Short mmCIF file of C-alpha atoms (C1' of nucleotides) in Angstrom, two decimals:
data_model
loop_
_atom_site.label_atom_id
_atom_site.label_comp_id
_atom_site.label_asym_id
_atom_site.label_seq_id
_atom_site.Cartn_x
_atom_site.Cartn_y
_atom_site.Cartn_z
CA MET A 1 87.18 85.78 145.17
CA ALA A 2 85.15 88.39 143.37
CA THR A 3 87.95 89.29 140.96
CA SER A 4 89.49 85.93 140.12
CA ARG A 5 87.78 85.66 136.75
CA LYS A 6 88.66 89.26 135.92
CA ALA A 7 92.21 88.72 137.09
CA ALA A 8 92.56 85.55 135.01
CA LYS A 9 91.33 87.44 131.96
CA ALA A 10 93.80 90.24 132.59
CA ARG A 11 96.60 87.69 132.89
CA THR A 12 95.67 86.08 129.57
CA ARG A 13 95.54 89.50 127.96
CA GLN A 14 98.99 90.32 129.27
CA LYS A 15 100.30 86.98 128.01
CA LEU A 16 98.92 87.84 124.58
CA LEU A 17 100.58 91.27 124.61
CA ASP A 18 103.92 89.81 125.66
CA ALA A 19 103.53 87.12 123.01
CA THR A 20 102.81 89.80 120.41
CA LEU A 21 106.11 91.51 121.16
CA LYS A 22 107.92 88.18 121.27
CA VAL A 23 106.62 87.03 117.87
CA LEU A 24 107.16 90.48 116.40
CA HIS A 25 110.77 90.35 117.53
CA ARG A 26 111.26 86.77 116.32
CA ASP A 27 109.37 86.76 113.02
CA GLY A 28 109.07 90.42 112.10
CA ARG A 29 105.90 92.27 111.19
CA SER A 30 105.10 90.11 108.15
CA GLY A 31 105.46 86.95 110.22
CA LEU A 32 103.15 88.24 112.92
CA THR A 33 99.82 86.33 112.84
CA THR A 34 97.08 85.88 115.38
CA GLY A 35 97.79 82.15 115.34
CA ARG A 36 101.44 82.53 116.27
CA ILE A 37 100.62 85.08 118.94
CA ALA A 38 98.07 82.74 120.50
CA GLU A 39 100.47 79.80 120.28
CA ALA A 40 103.24 81.79 121.97
CA ALA A 41 100.77 82.81 124.69
CA GLY A 42 99.63 79.21 125.18
CA VAL A 43 95.97 79.74 124.26
CA ALA A 44 93.76 78.76 121.35
CA GLN A 45 93.83 81.04 118.35
CA PRO A 46 90.27 82.44 118.62
CA THR A 47 91.10 83.54 122.16
CA PHE A 48 92.96 86.38 120.51
CA TYR A 49 89.55 87.84 119.57
CA VAL A 50 88.28 87.67 123.12
CA HIS A 51 90.83 90.35 123.99
CA PHE A 52 91.42 92.35 120.83
CA SER A 53 89.15 93.41 118.03
CA ASP A 54 91.85 92.81 115.45
CA MET A 55 95.59 92.80 114.88
CA ASP A 56 95.83 96.56 114.76
CA ASP A 57 94.17 96.79 118.14
CA ALA A 58 96.70 94.39 119.67
CA LEU A 59 99.60 96.17 117.99
CA THR A 60 98.44 99.51 119.31
CA GLU A 61 98.30 98.18 122.86
CA ALA A 62 101.67 96.48 122.51
CA ALA A 63 103.20 99.66 121.12
CA ASP A 64 101.73 101.66 124.01
CA LEU A 65 103.21 99.14 126.41
CA VAL A 66 106.68 99.57 124.97
CA ALA A 67 106.39 103.35 124.72
CA GLN A 68 105.23 103.53 128.30
CA ARG A 69 108.11 101.37 129.53
CA MET A 70 110.62 103.49 127.63
CA LEU A 71 109.22 106.77 128.88
CA GLU A 72 109.04 105.49 132.47
CA ARG A 73 112.68 104.45 132.38
CA LEU A 74 113.69 107.74 130.82
CA ARG A 75 111.86 109.59 133.58
CA ASP A 76 113.40 107.42 136.30
CA TYR A 77 116.92 107.85 134.97
CA ARG A 78 116.57 111.55 134.36
CA ALA A 79 115.13 112.14 137.82
CA ASN A 80 118.43 110.90 139.25
CA LEU A 81 120.57 113.35 137.31
CA SER A 82 122.75 115.03 139.92
CA MET A 83 124.30 118.36 139.13
CA GLY A 84 127.98 118.86 138.49
CA SER A 85 130.16 120.17 135.70
CA PRO A 86 128.48 120.58 132.30
CA ILE A 87 130.40 117.58 131.07
CA GLU A 88 129.23 115.44 133.97
CA LEU A 89 125.67 116.58 133.46
CA VAL A 90 125.66 115.97 129.72
CA ARG A 91 127.32 112.61 130.17
CA ALA A 92 124.73 111.60 132.74
CA ALA A 93 121.93 112.67 130.39
CA PHE A 94 123.35 110.63 127.49
CA SER A 95 123.94 107.71 129.80
CA ALA A 96 120.39 107.84 131.10
CA SER A 97 118.85 108.00 127.64
CA VAL A 98 120.98 105.31 126.05
CA LYS A 99 120.53 102.96 128.98
CA ALA A 100 116.78 103.55 129.03
CA LEU A 101 116.75 102.47 125.40
CA VAL A 102 119.00 99.44 125.57
CA ARG A 103 118.28 98.00 129.01
CA ASP A 104 116.11 95.34 127.40
CA ARG A 105 117.85 94.45 124.17
CA LYS A 106 114.85 92.88 122.48
CA LEU A 107 112.70 95.88 123.23
CA ALA A 108 115.49 98.12 121.95
CA GLU A 109 115.71 96.20 118.69
CA LEU A 110 111.95 96.35 118.23
CA PHE A 111 111.84 100.02 118.98
CA LEU A 112 114.71 100.94 116.69
CA ARG A 113 113.45 98.75 113.84
CA HIS A 114 109.88 99.97 113.80
CA ARG A 115 110.31 103.53 114.98
CA ARG A 116 109.74 104.85 111.47
CA ASP A 117 106.95 102.49 110.31
CA ALA A 118 104.62 105.27 109.29
CA GLY A 119 100.96 104.33 109.24
CA THR A 120 101.35 101.53 111.77
CA PRO A 121 100.69 101.82 115.49
CA LEU A 122 104.33 100.97 116.16
CA GLY A 123 105.70 103.80 114.10
CA GLU A 124 103.17 106.31 115.35
CA ARG A 125 103.56 105.62 119.05
CA TRP A 126 107.29 105.21 119.00
CA ALA A 127 107.89 108.30 116.94
CA GLN A 128 106.15 110.08 119.81
CA VAL A 129 108.87 108.89 122.17
CA THR A 130 111.67 110.45 120.14
CA GLN A 131 109.60 113.57 119.58
CA ARG A 132 109.08 113.80 123.30
CA ALA A 133 112.83 113.47 123.79
CA ARG A 134 113.41 116.33 121.35
CA LEU A 135 110.97 118.59 123.17
CA ASP A 136 112.53 117.74 126.55
CA LEU A 137 115.93 118.60 125.15
CA VAL A 138 114.77 121.95 123.83
CA ARG A 139 113.33 122.71 127.26
CA ASP A 140 116.57 121.68 128.96
CA MET A 141 118.60 123.87 126.62
CA GLU A 142 116.28 126.80 127.22
CA ARG A 143 116.76 126.33 130.95
CA TRP A 144 120.49 126.58 130.39
CA GLY A 145 119.98 129.87 128.58
CA LEU A 146 121.11 128.56 125.19
CA GLN A 147 118.19 129.96 123.23
CA THR A 148 119.75 133.42 123.17
CA SER A 149 123.04 132.11 121.79
CA LEU A 150 122.03 129.40 119.34
CA PRO A 151 120.02 130.11 116.21
CA ASP A 152 117.58 127.22 116.43
CA LEU A 153 117.42 124.84 119.35
CA ASN A 154 115.40 122.35 117.30
CA ILE A 155 118.45 121.75 115.17
CA TYR A 156 120.49 120.93 118.24
CA ALA A 157 117.74 118.69 119.61
CA GLU A 158 117.81 116.84 116.30
CA ILE A 159 121.58 116.42 116.57
CA LEU A 160 121.52 115.27 120.18
CA VAL A 161 118.72 112.76 119.65
CA GLY A 162 120.54 111.49 116.58
CA MET A 163 123.69 110.92 118.61
CA THR A 164 121.74 109.18 121.36
CA LEU A 165 120.05 106.82 118.93
CA ALA A 166 123.37 106.22 117.20
CA ALA A 167 124.91 105.19 120.49
CA ALA A 168 121.95 102.91 121.22
CA GLU A 169 122.19 101.35 117.76
CA GLY A 170 125.92 100.90 118.20
CA VAL A 171 125.31 99.00 121.40
CA VAL A 172 122.41 96.90 120.12
CA ASP A 173 124.28 96.01 116.94
CA LYS A 174 127.41 95.28 118.98
CA ARG A 175 129.62 97.69 117.12
CA ILE A 176 130.16 99.57 120.39
CA GLU A 177 131.70 97.40 123.07
CA ASP A 178 132.81 100.05 125.54
CA LEU A 179 129.71 102.13 126.19
CA ASP A 180 131.39 104.08 128.99
CA LEU A 181 134.13 105.23 126.65
CA MET A 182 131.56 106.23 124.05
CA LEU A 183 129.63 108.20 126.67
CA ASP A 184 132.84 110.00 127.68
CA GLU A 185 133.53 110.97 124.11
CA LEU A 186 129.91 111.94 123.44
CA ALA A 187 129.86 114.21 126.49
CA HIS A 188 133.08 116.04 125.67
CA PHE A 189 132.21 116.23 121.98
CA THR A 190 128.80 117.67 122.73
CA VAL A 191 129.88 120.21 125.33
CA ALA A 192 132.66 121.48 123.07
CA GLY A 193 130.24 121.65 120.13
CA LEU A 194 127.63 123.56 122.12
CA GLN A 195 130.21 125.95 123.59
CA ALA A 196 131.57 126.64 120.13
CA GLY A 197 128.04 127.30 118.92
CA VAL A 198 127.50 129.79 121.73
CA ALA A 199 130.85 131.52 121.26
CA ARG A 200 130.68 131.72 117.50
CA GLU A 201 130.16 135.02 115.66
CA ARG A 202 127.06 134.83 113.52
CA PRO A 203 125.50 137.03 110.88
CA ALA A 204 123.26 139.36 112.89
CA ALA A 205 119.95 137.58 113.45
CA PRO A 206 116.87 139.76 113.88
CA PRO A 207 115.51 139.70 117.44
CA MET A 208 112.44 137.57 118.00
CA GLY A 209 109.31 139.09 116.54
CA ALA A 210 111.19 141.51 114.31
CA PRO A 211 110.40 141.34 110.61
CA GLY A 212 112.81 139.29 108.51
CA PRO A 213 114.91 140.71 105.67
CA ASP A 214 112.15 139.99 103.18
CA MET B 1 116.58 93.71 65.60
CA ALA B 2 118.32 90.89 67.36
CA THR B 3 117.83 92.33 70.82
CA SER B 4 114.32 93.74 70.70
CA ARG B 5 112.77 90.80 72.55
CA LYS B 6 115.55 90.87 75.14
CA ALA B 7 115.21 94.62 75.46
CA ALA B 8 111.46 94.39 75.94
CA LYS B 9 111.96 91.80 78.64
CA ALA B 10 114.51 93.99 80.38
CA ARG B 11 112.09 96.91 80.23
CA THR B 12 109.32 94.85 81.83
CA ARG B 13 111.71 93.70 84.50
CA GLN B 14 112.68 97.28 85.26
CA LYS B 15 109.01 98.27 85.40
CA LEU B 16 108.45 95.51 87.95
CA LEU B 17 111.38 96.66 90.06
CA ASP B 18 110.20 100.27 90.01
CA ALA B 19 106.69 99.08 90.84
CA THR B 20 108.06 97.06 93.76
CA LEU B 21 109.59 100.19 95.27
CA LYS B 22 106.47 102.19 94.54
CA VAL B 23 104.12 99.74 96.22
CA LEU B 24 106.56 99.24 99.09
CA HIS B 25 106.56 102.99 99.65
CA ARG B 26 102.78 103.29 99.30
CA ASP B 27 101.55 100.18 101.15
CA GLY B 28 104.49 99.15 103.31
CA ARG B 29 106.07 95.74 103.50
CA SER B 30 102.93 93.97 104.69
CA GLY B 31 100.90 95.47 101.83
CA LEU B 32 103.42 94.38 99.24
CA THR B 33 102.01 91.55 97.11
CA THR B 34 102.93 90.18 93.72
CA GLY B 35 99.49 91.19 92.48
CA ARG B 36 99.89 94.84 93.42
CA ILE B 37 103.39 94.96 92.02
CA ALA B 38 102.19 93.55 88.70
CA GLU B 39 99.23 95.93 88.65
CA ALA B 40 101.48 98.93 89.31
CA ALA B 41 103.78 97.74 86.53
CA GLY B 42 100.87 97.29 84.11
CA VAL B 43 101.30 93.56 83.54
CA ALA B 44 99.39 90.43 84.51
CA GLN B 45 100.15 88.99 87.90
CA PRO B 46 101.88 85.76 86.78
CA THR B 47 104.29 87.88 84.77
CA PHE B 48 105.97 88.57 88.08
CA TYR B 49 107.20 84.97 88.01
CA VAL B 50 108.69 85.31 84.56
CA HIS B 51 111.22 87.70 86.07
CA PHE B 52 111.61 86.71 89.71
CA SER B 53 111.60 83.36 91.45
CA ASP B 54 109.71 84.80 94.40
CA MET B 55 109.10 87.95 96.42
CA ASP B 56 112.42 87.72 98.21
CA ASP B 57 114.21 87.61 94.89
CA ALA B 58 112.47 90.79 93.73
CA LEU B 59 113.07 92.52 97.04
CA THR B 60 116.75 91.68 96.92
CA GLU B 61 117.07 93.18 93.46
CA ALA B 62 115.08 96.25 94.42
CA ALA B 63 117.20 96.73 97.53
CA ASP B 64 120.35 96.43 95.45
CA LEU B 65 118.97 99.03 93.07
CA VAL B 66 118.41 101.51 95.88
CA ALA B 67 121.73 100.76 97.57
CA GLN B 68 123.53 101.21 94.29
CA ARG B 69 121.83 104.55 93.61
CA MET B 70 122.67 105.79 97.10
CA LEU B 71 126.30 104.71 96.88
CA GLU B 72 126.68 106.21 93.40
CA ARG B 73 125.35 109.55 94.57
CA LEU B 74 127.55 109.46 97.64
CA ARG B 75 130.56 108.79 95.45
CA ASP B 76 129.62 111.54 93.00
CA TYR B 77 129.09 114.10 95.72
CA ARG B 78 132.20 113.18 97.65
CA ALA B 79 134.34 113.25 94.53
CA ASN B 80 133.52 116.95 94.24
CA LEU B 81 134.69 117.83 97.73
CA SER B 82 137.10 120.72 97.26
CA MET B 83 139.62 121.49 99.94
CA GLY B 84 139.41 124.46 102.23
CA SER B 85 139.19 125.09 105.94
CA PRO B 86 138.29 122.12 108.12
CA ILE B 87 134.86 123.64 108.63
CA GLU B 88 134.26 124.02 104.91
CA LEU B 89 135.43 120.48 104.30
CA VAL B 90 133.31 118.96 107.06
CA ARG B 91 130.32 121.00 105.97
CA ALA B 92 130.73 119.82 102.38
CA ALA B 93 130.97 116.22 103.54
CA PHE B 94 127.78 116.48 105.61
CA SER B 95 126.06 118.28 102.77
CA ALA B 96 127.08 115.61 100.29
CA SER B 97 125.91 112.75 102.46
CA VAL B 98 122.60 114.26 103.50
CA LYS B 99 121.77 115.32 99.97
CA ALA B 100 122.70 111.92 98.59
CA LEU B 101 120.19 110.45 101.01
CA VAL B 102 117.32 112.87 100.56
CA ARG B 103 117.57 113.81 96.90
CA ASP B 104 114.70 111.43 96.15
CA ARG B 105 112.36 111.73 99.10
CA LYS B 106 110.52 108.47 98.49
CA LEU B 107 113.76 106.56 98.26
CA ALA B 108 114.96 108.30 101.41
CA GLU B 109 111.82 107.32 103.31
CA LEU B 110 112.12 103.74 102.14
CA PHE B 111 115.77 103.59 103.06
CA LEU B 112 115.33 105.11 106.49
CA ARG B 113 112.28 103.01 107.33
CA HIS B 114 113.72 99.64 106.36
CA ARG B 115 117.37 100.18 107.11
CA ARG B 116 117.13 98.03 110.24
CA ASP B 117 114.80 95.27 109.00
CA ALA B 118 117.10 92.46 110.02
CA GLY B 119 116.57 89.24 108.10
CA THR B 120 115.09 90.94 105.05
CA PRO B 121 116.99 91.88 101.89
CA LEU B 122 116.16 95.54 102.55
CA GLY B 123 117.71 95.60 105.99
CA GLU B 124 120.74 93.62 104.97
CA ARG B 125 121.64 95.58 101.88
CA TRP B 126 120.87 98.97 103.32
CA ALA B 127 122.74 98.33 106.54
CA GLN B 128 125.73 97.79 104.24
CA VAL B 129 125.38 101.36 102.99
CA THR B 130 125.66 102.87 106.47
CA GLN B 131 128.43 100.45 107.37
CA ARG B 132 130.26 101.55 104.26
CA ALA B 133 129.80 105.16 105.32
CA ARG B 134 131.28 104.37 108.73
CA LEU B 135 134.33 102.72 107.20
CA ASP B 136 134.84 105.61 104.79
CA LEU B 137 134.69 108.01 107.72
CA VAL B 138 137.25 106.07 109.70
CA ARG B 139 139.55 106.14 106.67
CA ASP B 140 139.02 109.88 106.24
CA MET B 141 139.80 110.51 109.89
CA GLU B 142 142.91 108.36 109.66
CA ARG B 143 144.04 110.41 106.69
CA TRP B 144 143.65 113.51 108.83
CA GLY B 145 145.88 111.96 111.46
CA LEU B 146 143.17 111.69 114.07
CA GLN B 147 143.86 108.07 115.01
CA THR B 148 146.81 109.12 117.17
CA SER B 149 144.74 111.64 119.13
CA LEU B 150 141.35 109.97 119.50
CA PRO B 151 140.87 106.77 121.47
CA ASP B 152 138.61 104.95 119.01
CA LEU B 153 137.71 106.28 115.60
CA ASN B 154 134.80 103.84 115.36
CA ILE B 155 133.06 105.76 118.11
CA TYR B 156 133.41 108.97 116.15
CA ALA B 157 132.24 107.30 112.95
CA GLU B 158 129.17 106.15 114.84
CA ILE B 159 128.54 109.70 116.06
CA LEU B 160 129.03 111.29 112.65
CA VAL B 161 126.82 108.80 110.82
CA GLY B 162 124.20 109.26 113.52
CA MET B 163 124.22 113.02 112.98
CA THR B 164 124.03 112.59 109.22
CA LEU B 165 121.03 110.27 109.45
CA ALA B 166 119.44 112.60 112.00
CA ALA B 167 119.75 115.48 109.56
CA ALA B 168 118.30 113.36 106.77
CA GLU B 169 115.41 112.25 108.97
CA GLY B 170 114.80 115.83 110.01
CA VAL B 171 114.53 116.84 106.38
CA VAL B 172 112.38 113.89 105.29
CA ASP B 173 110.04 114.32 108.25
CA LYS B 174 109.94 118.07 107.64
CA ARG B 175 111.11 119.04 111.10
CA ILE B 176 114.13 120.72 109.49
CA GLU B 177 113.18 123.47 107.08
CA ASP B 178 116.49 125.24 106.70
CA LEU B 179 118.95 122.52 105.75
CA ASP B 180 121.72 125.01 105.04
CA LEU B 181 121.49 126.38 108.55
CA MET B 182 121.54 122.86 109.97
CA LEU B 183 124.63 122.03 107.89
CA ASP B 184 126.36 125.17 109.19
CA GLU B 185 125.66 124.21 112.77
CA LEU B 186 126.59 120.57 112.17
CA ALA B 187 129.93 121.57 110.68
CA HIS B 188 130.92 123.94 113.47
CA PHE B 189 129.60 121.57 116.14
CA THR B 190 131.57 118.66 114.70
CA VAL B 191 134.84 120.48 114.15
CA ALA B 192 134.75 121.92 117.67
CA GLY B 193 133.90 118.49 119.07
CA LEU B 194 136.72 116.78 117.19
CA GLN B 195 139.24 119.48 118.11
CA ALA B 196 138.25 119.17 121.75
CA GLY B 197 138.67 115.41 121.50
CA VAL B 198 142.17 115.87 120.08
CA ALA B 199 143.20 118.51 122.62
CA ARG B 200 141.82 116.74 125.63
CA GLU B 201 144.05 115.15 128.25
CA ARG B 202 143.31 111.46 128.59
CA PRO B 203 144.32 108.72 130.97
CA ALA B 204 147.45 107.26 129.39
CA ALA B 205 146.37 104.75 126.76
CA PRO B 206 148.77 101.91 125.97
CA PRO B 207 150.32 102.20 122.48
CA MET B 208 148.85 99.97 119.80
CA GLY B 209 149.88 96.36 120.20
CA ALA B 210 150.97 96.77 123.79
CA PRO B 211 149.26 94.48 126.28
CA GLY B 212 146.39 96.02 128.18
CA PRO B 213 146.23 96.40 131.95
CA ASP B 214 144.55 93.01 132.28
"C1'" DT C 1 112.61 88.06 49.82
"C1'" DG C 2 109.54 84.34 51.34
"C1'" DT C 3 108.12 80.44 54.02
"C1'" DA C 4 108.00 77.18 57.66
"C1'" DC C 5 109.34 76.41 62.14
"C1'" DA C 6 111.28 77.52 66.89
"C1'" DT C 7 111.48 80.41 70.76
"C1'" DC C 8 109.72 82.66 74.57
"C1'" DA C 9 107.53 86.85 77.16
"C1'" DG C 10 103.31 87.29 78.77
"C1'" DT C 11 98.60 85.53 80.16
"C1'" DG C 12 93.95 83.45 82.03
"C1'" DA C 13 92.47 80.05 84.80
"C1'" DA C 14 92.91 77.13 88.44
"C1'" DC C 15 94.73 75.32 92.83
"C1'" DG C 16 96.02 74.90 97.71
"C1'" DC C 17 97.29 77.21 101.81
"C1'" DG C 18 97.31 80.11 105.64
"C1'" DC C 19 95.14 83.68 107.48
"C1'" DG C 20 91.46 86.54 109.81
"C1'" DT C 21 87.10 86.18 111.47
"C1'" DT C 22 82.71 84.13 113.18
"C1'" DC C 23 79.86 81.19 115.97
"C1'" DA C 24 77.74 77.78 118.72
"C1'" DC C 25 79.23 75.51 122.53
"C1'" DT C 26 81.62 74.15 127.13
"C1'" DG C 27 82.54 74.25 131.72
"C1'" DA C 28 84.43 76.84 135.39
"C1'" DT C 29 83.33 80.83 138.12
"C1'" DG C 30 80.15 83.96 140.20
"C1'" DT C 31 75.55 85.20 142.19
"C1'" DA C 32 70.74 85.16 144.06
"C1'" DC C 33 67.94 83.22 147.29
"C1'" DT D 1 75.77 76.31 153.82
"C1'" DG D 2 73.29 74.53 149.70
"C1'" DT D 3 71.03 74.79 145.33
"C1'" DA D 4 69.63 76.54 140.96
"C1'" DC D 5 70.69 79.71 137.64
"C1'" DA D 6 73.55 83.36 135.10
"C1'" DT D 7 77.77 84.82 133.33
"C1'" DC D 8 81.57 84.63 130.44
"C1'" DA D 9 86.67 83.35 129.19
"C1'" DG D 10 88.14 80.20 126.29
"C1'" DT D 11 87.57 76.74 122.43
"C1'" DG D 12 86.90 73.55 118.08
"C1'" DA D 13 85.13 73.76 113.79
"C1'" DA D 14 84.01 76.00 109.83
"C1'" DC D 15 84.08 79.71 106.34
"C1'" DG D 16 85.63 82.97 102.82
"C1'" DC D 17 89.36 85.59 101.02
"C1'" DG D 18 93.59 86.91 99.17
"C1'" DC D 19 97.76 85.34 98.32
"C1'" DG D 20 101.68 82.70 96.08
"C1'" DT D 21 102.45 79.53 92.72
"C1'" DT D 22 101.75 76.50 88.65
"C1'" DC D 23 100.58 75.39 83.96
"C1'" DA D 24 98.87 75.00 79.41
"C1'" DC D 25 98.31 78.21 76.02
"C1'" DT D 26 98.85 82.45 72.79
"C1'" DG D 27 100.82 85.20 69.58
"C1'" DA D 28 104.56 88.15 68.51
"C1'" DT D 29 109.45 87.87 67.54
"C1'" DG D 30 113.43 85.55 65.84
"C1'" DT D 31 115.80 82.09 62.81
"C1'" DA D 32 116.98 78.54 59.28
"C1'" DC D 33 116.84 77.53 54.70
#
DNA sequence: TGTACATCAGTGAACGCGCGTTCACTGATGTAC
DNA sequence: TGTACATCAGTGAACGCGCGTTCACTGATGTAC
């Protein structure tokens, strides 16, 4: 076989990446060492350096792996959103996002714990996932014509992502036992909140492009 | 002076605690060493061990310090909540909580970043702060008589805390520039969502204490 | 008040440990002929 | 197909470094008389 050596190397690399996430989950960032990673992968410690230039390199790849899995799941779930009443649609969107996050509990814990670790590959990559979610939400809301009724869609994206992550944290931390009930409440709460935002009288806002009051 | 030596020791201790938070903010958990803490505090490195038995000891104290400051501010702000319309009240509550969190931006970043570091003093103490907020919210909602209309107040506490932390993160990460506008929207969104939850027809729930369907 | 002694916060120097990193080497896999 | 050579993933051993931790010591502060 022309690729058996290559394939074996790829397998070892994958074992090291999986081991990185496993040790990171078990021992936390400060307990993450090349020795423990190699041990968890079943290889000698210097083997780590056959595949990665240093710890940051491995962490970057591992973070990409997680981010990619999360985004793939999000895409899969969202692709299956069938139309229906606003409440059904919003509920399905929450359900998709929360389930994409918490399907693998260890991954969810890792993601939630390190999503704000600024200056590390984990924080940087994973912050991209939530930022992506915010942008998708703004686009969705624009498609529903909300940008003419609401003052700043970014604010609403912030709120919706916050609620989604709260639901995911509630599940991961086992404070929420009945996810379906929570999704029901989230959907009704959100639709009512958005409708109220649309219906509400506001101080006249200048049309886009017009000079502000100052 | 009978207490000058004691007082000097207490001052050094405080300098070390402040330095711990400073280095933690600057270099992250993995860059936090007794040497850097001592350097930032302006003392020799072994002095660290005059005041703390080890790093975990110092981290626990530092985490308590931050948690205490946060809870104090929350209490102060909430004590000044004046009555008014539901929207004014809810807005004031959001405003109080978000401002308590973000008044000191470095503290806010530290808190948000390490609030889920399970197994570390930071995660444990700071998770208590959000848990405390959830319990306070449930109590508030009970006082407003919502427990007879909503299926599970814990779900709503989860949602409200999630929105509060989302607003704080938006401010700290500078995605939210106009906090007052966000607070307006949050208040209207929340009141409409809660009112809809109260008004909504639900599948008959058994009264408290009654046996469930299974 | 003055003196002699006790206390103790803070320190410089030293130590061992675990870690990241390097390197020469091995032996299985792949390739040229 | 067989042989001789090249490649290279993986390894054991060794190294230096920074860290946590200890300890004998200093000198300023406090106390007893």
